[in-house]
Amino acid sequence: METRTQDTASFEVTPWEVRGKVDYRKLAEHFGVKLITESELEQIRKLAGGELHYLLRRGFFFAHRGLDSILQRIEKGQRWALYTGRGPSADLHLGHILPWMFAKWLCDRFGVELFFEMTDDEKFLVRDLPLEEANKYAYDNALTLIAIGFKPEQLHLIIDTEDIKYLYRIAIRVAKCLTLSTVKHTFGFTDSTNVGAVFFPTLQIAVAFLPTELYREETPVLIPAGIDQDPYFRLARDVADRLGYPKPCTIYCKFVPALTGEEKMSSSRPETAIYILDDDKTVKKKIMNALTGGQPTKELQRKLGGNPDVCVVYRYFQAYVDDDSLVSKIYNDCKSGNLICGECKLILYEHIVRLLQELRERREKAKDVLEYYRISTKFR
Ligand code: TYM
């Protein structure tokens, strides 16, 4: 089973690296995930009370595995849960929080609970990062997660190195179903990969089955995530039946690009990412230097208009500004030459800075209540 990369000679997507310009349709085909259809969007809209999240409206969330079965459960009023996670190796950037903003909407609309895994073990095993550092980031990143607005009863936080008792019994069952050759093939591991990294996928898979154990009834999960995480969940679906668990379902988003236009905003290139903890001045500087689809001079921009379809700044409007009328005004004004890049960047800056300020304020408050979100506070 070749599942590691999508490489049509021009791009590559793995859980650790994204290179080249991604063709999402081809990637979906290669991974074997389905594109979300118009009729599925309509069904979600109906079930959600007549509204669709802007990330669905704009095709940011674009592909899935088994979404239809979750929609059926919602229709029938049957139990399900959400699951997503983070490998805490650094401060968070804007790309990381995209799936979490969407998860919050799902929690609110459907009254569903979110299981969230902080894989501090993973980052110790696959990166050159001391365990204590990864664990520290798990706590720090959790503050931003809580700041998105989850209530303690909606969000169950798992920190792998501390909450292993919830996962281990599931993980070893998963491990027994997976051969070394499958894991090597799926993740591109080699003979020199450490055995901890080889075992780790069982823990990311285990959380997908945890709600069924905790609620003692069939509880399939829906996993909102970037599409780079798909290899884990393909394996999870492969082993589910054998272990008597429901197959986990997924819903995948496209990547928020780096400021310089590379496909994925990534912590490995910090100067090309906007961090949640960046101060306003830094955010402004970064946005003012971002790649645009504008003309080389103001005069040409006024005369010929710009190209929002290739513009990073416009992409950030789509990713972080809910207001459709503003987003389409930006698009049209750019195309017609009414809006020049400098002005457009300042408008984006105002929006991003407001979002970040709000998150930073709420992070402070989250420090006092983090304990209430821990899985160990709620499930024995
Ligand atoms: P990590 O920390 O690499 O990424 C966390 C989440 O952020 C998404 N992401 C992005 N989404 C859009 N645009 C971007 N530029 C961008 N950069 C990152 C990732 O796809 C991911 O959803 N092994 C995982 C941790 C994990 C997990 C999970 C993730 C454990 N269980 C379940 C998703 C679902 C990791 O290292 O994620």
CSV table of C-alpha atoms and ligand atoms in Angstrom, one decimal:
chain,number,residue,atom,x,y,z
A,1,MET,CA,0.0,0.0,0.0
A,2,GLU,CA,1.9,3.1,-1.2
A,3,THR,CA,0.4,5.9,0.9
A,4,ARG,CA,3.2,8.1,1.9
A,5,THR,CA,3.2,10.8,-0.7
A,6,GLN,CA,1.5,12.4,-3.6
A,7,ASP,CA,4.1,13.0,-6.1
A,8,THR,CA,3.2,13.9,-9.6
A,9,ALA,CA,6.8,15.0,-10.0
A,10,SER,CA,5.7,18.4,-8.8
A,11,PHE,CA,4.4,18.1,-5.2
A,12,GLU,CA,4.6,15.9,-2.1
A,13,VAL,CA,2.5,15.7,1.0
A,14,THR,CA,3.4,13.8,4.2
A,15,PRO,CA,2.6,14.4,7.8
A,16,TRP,CA,6.0,16.0,8.2
A,17,GLU,CA,6.5,17.9,5.0
A,18,VAL,CA,4.7,19.6,2.1
A,19,ARG,CA,6.6,20.5,-1.0
A,20,GLY,CA,5.6,22.0,-4.3
A,21,LYS,CA,2.3,23.3,-5.5
A,22,VAL,CA,-0.4,20.9,-4.4
A,23,ASP,CA,-3.1,19.9,-6.8
A,24,TYR,CA,-5.8,19.0,-4.3
A,25,ARG,CA,-8.0,17.1,-6.7
A,26,LYS,CA,-5.1,14.8,-7.6
A,27,LEU,CA,-4.0,14.5,-4.0
A,28,ALA,CA,-7.5,13.4,-3.0
A,29,GLU,CA,-7.5,10.8,-5.7
A,30,HIS,CA,-4.1,9.5,-4.7
A,31,PHE,CA,-4.9,9.3,-1.0
A,32,GLY,CA,-8.3,7.7,-1.9
A,33,VAL,CA,-10.3,10.4,-0.1
A,34,LYS,CA,-13.6,11.7,-1.4
A,35,LEU,CA,-14.2,15.3,-2.4
A,36,ILE,CA,-17.1,17.0,-0.5
A,37,THR,CA,-20.1,17.3,-2.9
A,38,GLU,CA,-22.7,20.1,-3.2
A,39,SER,CA,-25.4,17.7,-1.9
A,40,GLU,CA,-23.3,16.9,1.2
A,41,LEU,CA,-22.8,20.6,1.8
A,42,GLU,CA,-26.6,21.1,1.5
A,43,GLN,CA,-27.2,18.3,4.0
A,44,ILE,CA,-24.7,19.8,6.5
A,45,ARG,CA,-26.4,23.2,6.1
A,46,LYS,CA,-29.8,21.7,6.8
A,47,LEU,CA,-28.6,19.7,9.8
A,48,ALA,CA,-26.7,22.7,11.1
A,49,GLY,CA,-29.9,24.8,11.2
A,50,GLY,CA,-29.6,26.5,7.8
A,51,GLU,CA,-26.0,27.8,8.0
A,52,LEU,CA,-22.7,26.6,6.6
A,53,HIS,CA,-19.4,27.4,8.2
A,54,TYR,CA,-17.4,29.8,5.9
A,55,LEU,CA,-14.6,27.3,5.6
A,56,LEU,CA,-17.1,24.9,4.0
A,57,ARG,CA,-18.7,27.5,1.9
A,58,ARG,CA,-15.3,28.5,0.5
A,59,GLY,CA,-14.1,25.0,-0.1
A,60,PHE,CA,-11.3,25.1,2.5
A,61,PHE,CA,-12.6,21.9,3.9
A,62,PHE,CA,-12.8,20.0,0.7
A,63,ALA,CA,-12.4,16.2,1.2
A,64,HIS,CA,-13.4,13.4,3.6
A,65,ARG,CA,-13.5,9.8,4.5
A,66,GLY,CA,-16.9,8.5,5.6
A,67,LEU,CA,-18.6,11.9,6.2
A,68,ASP,CA,-21.9,10.5,5.0
A,69,SER,CA,-22.0,8.0,7.9
A,70,ILE,CA,-21.6,10.8,10.5
A,71,LEU,CA,-24.3,12.8,8.7
A,72,GLN,CA,-26.6,9.8,9.0
A,73,ARG,CA,-25.9,9.5,12.7
A,74,ILE,CA,-26.7,13.2,13.2
A,75,GLU,CA,-30.0,12.7,11.4
A,76,LYS,CA,-30.9,9.8,13.6
A,77,GLY,CA,-29.7,11.5,16.8
A,78,GLN,CA,-27.0,8.8,17.4
A,79,ARG,CA,-23.9,9.4,19.4
A,80,TRP,CA,-20.6,10.6,17.7
A,81,ALA,CA,-17.6,12.6,18.8
A,82,LEU,CA,-15.0,14.9,17.3
A,83,TYR,CA,-11.3,14.3,17.5
A,84,THR,CA,-8.3,16.3,16.4
A,85,GLY,CA,-4.8,17.1,17.7
A,86,ARG,CA,-1.5,18.9,17.7
A,87,GLY,CA,2.2,17.9,17.8
A,88,PRO,CA,3.4,20.5,20.2
A,89,SER,CA,6.9,21.4,19.0
A,90,ALA,CA,6.7,25.2,18.9
A,91,ASP,CA,4.4,28.2,19.2
A,92,LEU,CA,1.3,28.0,17.1
A,93,HIS,CA,0.8,29.8,13.9
A,94,LEU,CA,-2.4,30.7,12.1
A,95,GLY,CA,-2.5,27.5,10.0
A,96,HIS,CA,-2.8,25.3,13.0
A,97,ILE,CA,-5.9,26.9,14.4
A,98,LEU,CA,-7.9,26.6,11.2
A,99,PRO,CA,-9.2,23.0,11.9
A,100,TRP,CA,-9.9,24.0,15.5
A,101,MET,CA,-12.0,27.0,14.5
A,102,PHE,CA,-14.0,24.7,12.4
A,103,ALA,CA,-14.2,22.1,15.2
A,104,LYS,CA,-15.6,24.8,17.5
A,105,TRP,CA,-18.4,25.5,15.1
A,106,LEU,CA,-19.2,21.8,14.9
A,107,CYS,CA,-19.3,21.6,18.7
A,108,ASP,CA,-21.7,24.5,18.9
A,109,ARG,CA,-24.0,23.5,16.0
A,110,PHE,CA,-24.2,19.8,16.9
A,111,GLY,CA,-23.7,19.8,20.7
A,112,VAL,CA,-20.8,17.3,20.1
A,113,GLU,CA,-17.7,16.8,22.3
A,114,LEU,CA,-14.1,17.2,21.0
A,115,PHE,CA,-11.3,14.8,22.1
A,116,PHE,CA,-8.0,16.6,21.5
A,117,GLU,CA,-4.6,14.9,21.6
A,118,MET,CA,-1.3,16.7,22.3
A,119,THR,CA,1.4,14.4,21.0
A,120,ASP,CA,4.4,15.6,23.0
A,121,ASP,CA,5.7,12.1,22.7
A,122,GLU,CA,5.6,12.3,18.9
A,123,LYS,CA,7.6,15.5,18.8
A,124,PHE,CA,10.2,14.1,21.1
A,125,LEU,CA,10.5,11.0,19.0
A,126,VAL,CA,10.6,12.5,15.5
A,127,ARG,CA,12.2,15.9,16.2
A,128,ASP,CA,15.3,17.0,17.9
A,129,LEU,CA,13.4,18.3,20.9
A,130,PRO,CA,13.8,17.4,24.6
A,131,LEU,CA,10.7,15.8,26.1
A,132,GLU,CA,10.4,18.5,28.7
A,133,GLU,CA,10.2,21.1,25.9
A,134,ALA,CA,7.5,19.3,23.9
A,135,ASN,CA,5.5,18.8,27.2
A,136,LYS,CA,5.9,22.6,27.9
A,137,TYR,CA,4.5,23.4,24.4
A,138,ALA,CA,1.6,21.0,25.0
A,139,TYR,CA,0.5,23.2,27.9
A,140,ASP,CA,1.2,26.4,26.1
A,141,ASN,CA,-0.6,25.4,22.9
A,142,ALA,CA,-3.5,24.2,25.0
A,143,LEU,CA,-4.1,27.8,26.1
A,144,THR,CA,-4.6,28.9,22.6
A,145,LEU,CA,-6.9,25.9,21.9
A,146,ILE,CA,-9.1,26.9,24.9
A,147,ALA,CA,-9.0,30.5,23.8
A,148,ILE,CA,-10.8,29.5,20.6
A,149,GLY,CA,-13.8,29.4,22.9
A,150,PHE,CA,-14.5,25.8,23.9
A,151,LYS,CA,-16.3,25.2,27.1
A,152,PRO,CA,-14.8,22.6,29.5
A,153,GLU,CA,-17.7,20.2,28.9
A,154,GLN,CA,-17.0,20.4,25.1
A,155,LEU,CA,-13.3,19.7,25.1
A,156,HIS,CA,-11.3,16.8,26.5
A,157,LEU,CA,-7.6,17.4,26.4
A,158,ILE,CA,-5.2,14.4,26.3
A,159,ILE,CA,-1.5,15.0,26.8
A,160,ASP,CA,0.1,11.8,25.6
A,161,THR,CA,3.0,11.5,28.1
A,162,GLU,CA,0.6,12.2,31.0
A,163,ASP,CA,-2.6,10.6,30.0
A,164,ILE,CA,-1.2,7.4,28.5
A,165,LYS,CA,-3.4,5.2,30.7
A,166,TYR,CA,-6.4,6.2,28.5
A,167,LEU,CA,-4.6,5.1,25.3
A,168,TYR,CA,-2.2,2.3,26.0
A,169,ARG,CA,-4.7,-0.6,26.1
A,170,ILE,CA,-6.1,0.5,22.7
A,171,ALA,CA,-2.7,1.3,21.2
A,172,ILE,CA,-1.3,-2.1,21.8
A,173,ARG,CA,-4.3,-3.7,20.2
A,174,VAL,CA,-3.8,-1.4,17.2
A,175,ALA,CA,-0.1,-2.2,17.2
A,176,LYS,CA,-0.8,-5.9,17.0
A,177,CYS,CA,-2.8,-5.4,13.8
A,178,LEU,CA,-0.1,-3.3,12.1
A,179,THR,CA,3.0,-4.9,10.5
A,180,LEU,CA,6.3,-3.2,10.5
A,181,SER,CA,6.2,-3.2,6.7
A,182,THR,CA,2.8,-1.4,6.6
A,183,VAL,CA,4.0,1.3,9.0
A,184,LYS,CA,7.3,1.7,7.1
A,185,HIS,CA,5.5,1.9,3.8
A,186,THR,CA,2.8,4.3,5.0
A,187,PHE,CA,5.1,6.8,6.7
A,188,GLY,CA,8.2,6.4,4.7
A,189,PHE,CA,10.2,5.1,7.7
A,190,THR,CA,13.5,3.3,7.1
A,191,ASP,CA,15.6,0.8,9.0
A,192,SER,CA,17.3,3.7,10.8
A,193,THR,CA,14.0,5.2,12.2
A,194,ASN,CA,13.8,4.8,15.9
A,195,VAL,CA,11.3,2.3,17.2
A,196,GLY,CA,9.5,4.9,19.2
A,197,ALA,CA,8.6,6.8,16.0
A,198,VAL,CA,7.5,3.5,14.5
A,199,PHE,CA,5.2,2.8,17.5
A,200,PHE,CA,3.8,6.3,17.7
A,201,PRO,CA,1.1,6.1,15.0
A,202,THR,CA,-0.7,3.6,17.2
A,203,LEU,CA,-1.3,6.4,19.7
A,204,GLN,CA,-2.6,8.9,17.2
A,205,ILE,CA,-4.9,6.1,16.0
A,206,ALA,CA,-5.9,5.0,19.6
A,207,VAL,CA,-7.7,8.3,20.3
A,208,ALA,CA,-10.0,7.7,17.3
A,209,PHE,CA,-11.3,4.6,19.3
A,210,LEU,CA,-11.2,6.1,22.8
A,211,PRO,CA,-14.8,7.6,22.8
A,212,THR,CA,-16.2,4.2,22.1
A,213,GLU,CA,-14.4,2.8,25.2
A,214,LEU,CA,-15.3,5.8,27.4
A,215,TYR,CA,-19.0,5.9,26.6
A,216,ARG,CA,-19.2,2.1,26.4
A,217,GLU,CA,-21.2,2.4,23.2
A,218,GLU,CA,-20.4,2.8,19.5
A,219,THR,CA,-19.1,6.3,19.1
A,220,PRO,CA,-17.5,7.0,15.7
A,221,VAL,CA,-15.4,10.1,15.5
A,222,LEU,CA,-15.2,12.8,12.9
A,223,ILE,CA,-11.7,14.2,12.6
A,224,PRO,CA,-11.2,17.7,11.2
A,225,ALA,CA,-7.6,18.1,10.2
A,226,GLY,CA,-5.2,19.2,7.5
A,227,ILE,CA,-5.0,16.6,4.7
A,228,ASP,CA,-1.4,15.9,5.7
A,229,GLN,CA,-2.7,13.8,8.6
A,230,ASP,CA,-4.6,11.3,6.4
A,231,PRO,CA,-2.1,8.4,6.5
A,232,TYR,CA,-2.8,7.8,10.2
A,233,PHE,CA,-6.5,7.7,9.7
A,234,ARG,CA,-6.4,5.5,6.6
A,235,LEU,CA,-4.6,2.9,8.8
A,236,ALA,CA,-7.2,3.5,11.6
A,237,ARG,CA,-10.0,2.7,9.2
A,238,ASP,CA,-8.1,-0.4,8.1
A,239,VAL,CA,-7.9,-1.8,11.6
A,240,ALA,CA,-11.2,-0.7,13.1
A,241,ASP,CA,-13.3,-3.6,12.0
A,242,ARG,CA,-10.8,-6.2,13.3
A,243,LEU,CA,-10.8,-4.5,16.7
A,244,GLY,CA,-14.6,-4.1,16.8
A,245,TYR,CA,-14.5,-0.3,16.7
A,246,PRO,CA,-16.5,2.0,14.3
A,247,LYS,CA,-14.4,3.3,11.5
A,248,PRO,CA,-13.2,6.9,12.2
A,249,CYS,CA,-14.4,9.5,9.7
A,250,THR,CA,-12.4,12.5,8.6
A,251,ILE,CA,-12.9,15.9,7.1
A,252,TYR,CA,-9.8,17.6,5.6
A,253,CYS,CA,-8.8,21.2,4.9
A,254,LYS,CA,-6.4,22.6,2.4
A,255,PHE,CA,-3.4,24.4,3.7
A,256,VAL,CA,-3.1,28.0,4.7
A,257,PRO,CA,-0.1,29.2,2.6
A,258,ALA,CA,3.1,30.7,3.9
A,259,LEU,CA,3.4,34.5,3.6
A,260,THR,CA,5.9,34.0,0.8
A,261,GLY,CA,3.5,31.8,-1.2
A,262,GLU,CA,4.8,28.3,-0.4
A,263,GLU,CA,1.9,25.9,-0.1
A,264,LYS,CA,1.8,25.4,3.7
A,265,MET,CA,2.5,27.8,6.5
A,266,SER,CA,4.9,25.9,8.6
A,267,SER,CA,6.9,26.2,11.8
A,268,SER,CA,10.0,25.1,10.0
A,269,ARG,CA,10.1,28.5,8.3
A,270,PRO,CA,9.1,30.9,11.1
A,271,GLU,CA,9.7,34.1,9.2
A,272,THR,CA,7.0,33.1,6.7
A,273,ALA,CA,4.3,32.3,9.3
A,274,ILE,CA,2.2,34.5,11.5
A,275,TYR,CA,2.3,33.2,15.1
A,276,ILE,CA,-0.5,33.6,17.6
A,277,LEU,CA,2.0,35.3,19.9
A,278,ASP,CA,3.6,37.6,17.4
A,279,ASP,CA,3.2,41.3,18.5
A,280,ASP,CA,1.2,43.7,16.4
A,281,LYS,CA,4.2,45.3,14.9
A,282,THR,CA,5.7,42.0,13.8
A,283,VAL,CA,2.3,41.0,12.3
A,284,LYS,CA,2.1,44.2,10.4
A,285,LYS,CA,5.6,43.8,9.0
A,286,LYS,CA,5.0,40.3,7.9
A,287,ILE,CA,1.7,41.1,6.2
A,288,MET,CA,3.2,44.1,4.5
A,289,ASN,CA,5.9,41.9,3.0
A,290,ALA,CA,3.5,39.1,1.9
A,291,LEU,CA,3.4,37.9,-1.6
A,292,THR,CA,0.4,39.3,-3.6
A,293,GLY,CA,-1.1,39.0,-7.0
A,294,GLY,CA,-0.7,42.7,-7.5
A,295,GLN,CA,1.0,44.6,-10.3
A,296,PRO,CA,4.6,45.9,-9.9
A,297,THR,CA,3.5,49.5,-9.6
A,298,LYS,CA,0.4,51.4,-8.2
A,299,GLU,CA,-0.3,52.9,-11.6
A,300,LEU,CA,-0.4,49.5,-13.3
A,301,GLN,CA,-2.5,48.1,-10.5
A,302,ARG,CA,-5.1,50.9,-11.0
A,303,LYS,CA,-5.0,50.3,-14.8
A,304,LEU,CA,-4.9,46.5,-15.0
A,305,GLY,CA,-6.1,45.3,-11.6
A,306,GLY,CA,-4.6,42.5,-9.6
A,307,ASN,CA,-5.0,38.8,-9.5
A,308,PRO,CA,-6.6,37.7,-6.2
A,309,ASP,CA,-6.7,34.1,-7.3
A,310,VAL,CA,-2.9,33.8,-6.8
A,311,CYS,CA,-2.6,36.3,-3.9
A,312,VAL,CA,-1.6,35.1,-0.4
A,313,VAL,CA,-3.3,38.1,1.2
A,314,TYR,CA,-6.6,37.3,-0.4
A,315,ARG,CA,-6.3,33.7,0.7
A,316,TYR,CA,-5.9,34.9,4.3
A,317,PHE,CA,-9.1,36.9,3.9
A,318,GLN,CA,-10.8,33.7,2.8
A,319,ALA,CA,-9.3,31.7,5.7
A,320,TYR,CA,-9.9,34.2,8.6
A,321,VAL,CA,-12.7,36.6,7.7
A,322,ASP,CA,-16.2,35.3,7.9
A,323,ASP,CA,-17.9,38.2,6.3
A,324,ASP,CA,-18.7,37.2,2.7
A,325,SER,CA,-19.6,40.6,1.5
A,326,LEU,CA,-16.2,42.0,2.6
A,327,VAL,CA,-14.3,39.1,1.1
A,328,SER,CA,-16.1,39.5,-2.3
A,329,LYS,CA,-15.6,43.3,-2.2
A,330,ILE,CA,-11.9,42.7,-1.7
A,331,TYR,CA,-11.9,40.3,-4.7
A,332,ASN,CA,-13.8,42.6,-7.0
A,333,ASP,CA,-11.9,45.8,-6.0
A,334,CYS,CA,-8.6,44.1,-6.5
A,335,LYS,CA,-9.6,42.8,-10.0
A,336,SER,CA,-10.9,46.2,-11.1
A,337,GLY,CA,-7.8,48.1,-9.8
A,338,ASN,CA,-9.9,50.0,-7.2
A,339,LEU,CA,-7.8,48.5,-4.4
A,340,ILE,CA,-4.1,48.6,-4.3
A,341,CYS,CA,-2.0,46.0,-2.4
A,342,GLY,CA,-0.9,48.3,0.4
A,343,GLU,CA,-4.4,49.3,1.3
A,344,CYS,CA,-5.6,45.7,1.1
A,345,LYS,CA,-2.8,44.5,3.4
A,346,LEU,CA,-3.8,47.1,6.0
A,347,ILE,CA,-7.4,45.9,6.0
A,348,LEU,CA,-6.2,42.3,6.5
A,349,TYR,CA,-3.8,43.4,9.2
A,350,GLU,CA,-6.7,45.0,11.1
A,351,HIS,CA,-8.7,41.7,11.0
A,352,ILE,CA,-5.8,39.4,11.9
A,353,VAL,CA,-4.6,41.6,14.7
A,354,ARG,CA,-8.1,41.7,16.2
A,355,LEU,CA,-8.3,37.9,16.0
A,356,LEU,CA,-4.9,37.5,17.6
A,357,GLN,CA,-5.5,40.1,20.4
A,358,GLU,CA,-8.7,38.3,21.3
A,359,LEU,CA,-6.9,34.9,21.4
A,360,ARG,CA,-4.1,36.3,23.5
A,361,GLU,CA,-6.5,37.9,26.0
A,362,ARG,CA,-8.4,34.6,26.3
A,363,ARG,CA,-5.2,32.7,26.7
A,364,GLU,CA,-4.5,34.6,29.9
A,365,LYS,CA,-7.9,33.6,31.3
A,366,ALA,CA,-7.3,30.0,30.1
A,367,LYS,CA,-4.3,29.6,32.5
A,368,ASP,CA,-6.7,29.5,35.5
A,369,VAL,CA,-9.0,26.9,34.0
A,370,LEU,CA,-6.8,24.5,32.0
A,371,GLU,CA,-7.3,21.8,34.5
A,372,TYR,CA,-11.0,21.6,33.8
A,373,TYR,CA,-10.3,20.6,30.2
A,374,ARG,CA,-8.1,17.7,31.1
A,375,ILE,CA,-9.5,14.3,30.3
A,376,SER,CA,-8.4,13.1,33.7
A,377,THR,CA,-10.6,15.7,35.4
A,378,LYS,CA,-13.6,14.2,33.7
A,379,PHE,CA,-13.1,10.5,32.9
A,380,ARG,CA,-11.6,8.1,35.5
B,1,TYM,P1,0.6,19.3,13.7
B,1,TYM,O1,0.9,19.9,15.0
B,1,TYM,O2,1.6,19.2,12.6
B,1,TYM,O3,-0.7,20.2,13.1
B,1,TYM,C1,-1.8,20.4,13.9
B,1,TYM,C2,-3.0,20.6,12.9
B,1,TYM,O4,-2.8,21.8,12.1
B,1,TYM,C3,-2.9,21.4,10.7
B,1,TYM,N1,-2.1,22.4,10.0
B,1,TYM,C4,-2.5,23.2,9.0
B,1,TYM,N2,-3.8,23.3,8.5
B,1,TYM,C5,-3.9,24.2,7.5
B,1,TYM,N3,-2.9,25.0,7.1
B,1,TYM,C6,-1.6,24.9,7.5
B,1,TYM,N4,-0.7,25.7,7.1
B,1,TYM,C7,-1.4,23.9,8.6
B,1,TYM,N5,-0.3,23.6,9.3
B,1,TYM,C8,-0.8,22.6,10.1
B,1,TYM,C9,-2.5,20.0,10.7
B,1,TYM,O5,-3.0,19.3,9.5
B,1,TYM,C10,-3.2,19.4,11.9
B,1,TYM,O6,-4.6,19.2,11.7
B,1,TYM,N6,0.5,14.3,14.5
B,1,TYM,C11,-0.3,15.5,14.6
B,1,TYM,C12,-1.0,15.7,15.9
B,1,TYM,C13,-2.3,15.0,16.0
B,1,TYM,C14,-3.4,15.2,15.2
B,1,TYM,C15,-4.4,14.2,15.6
B,1,TYM,C16,-3.7,16.0,14.2
B,1,TYM,C17,-2.5,13.9,16.9
B,1,TYM,N7,-3.8,13.5,16.7
B,1,TYM,C18,-5.6,14.1,15.0
B,1,TYM,C19,-4.9,16.0,13.6
B,1,TYM,C20,-5.9,15.0,14.0
B,1,TYM,C21,0.6,16.8,14.3
B,1,TYM,O7,1.8,16.8,14.5
B,1,TYM,O8,-0.1,17.9,13.9
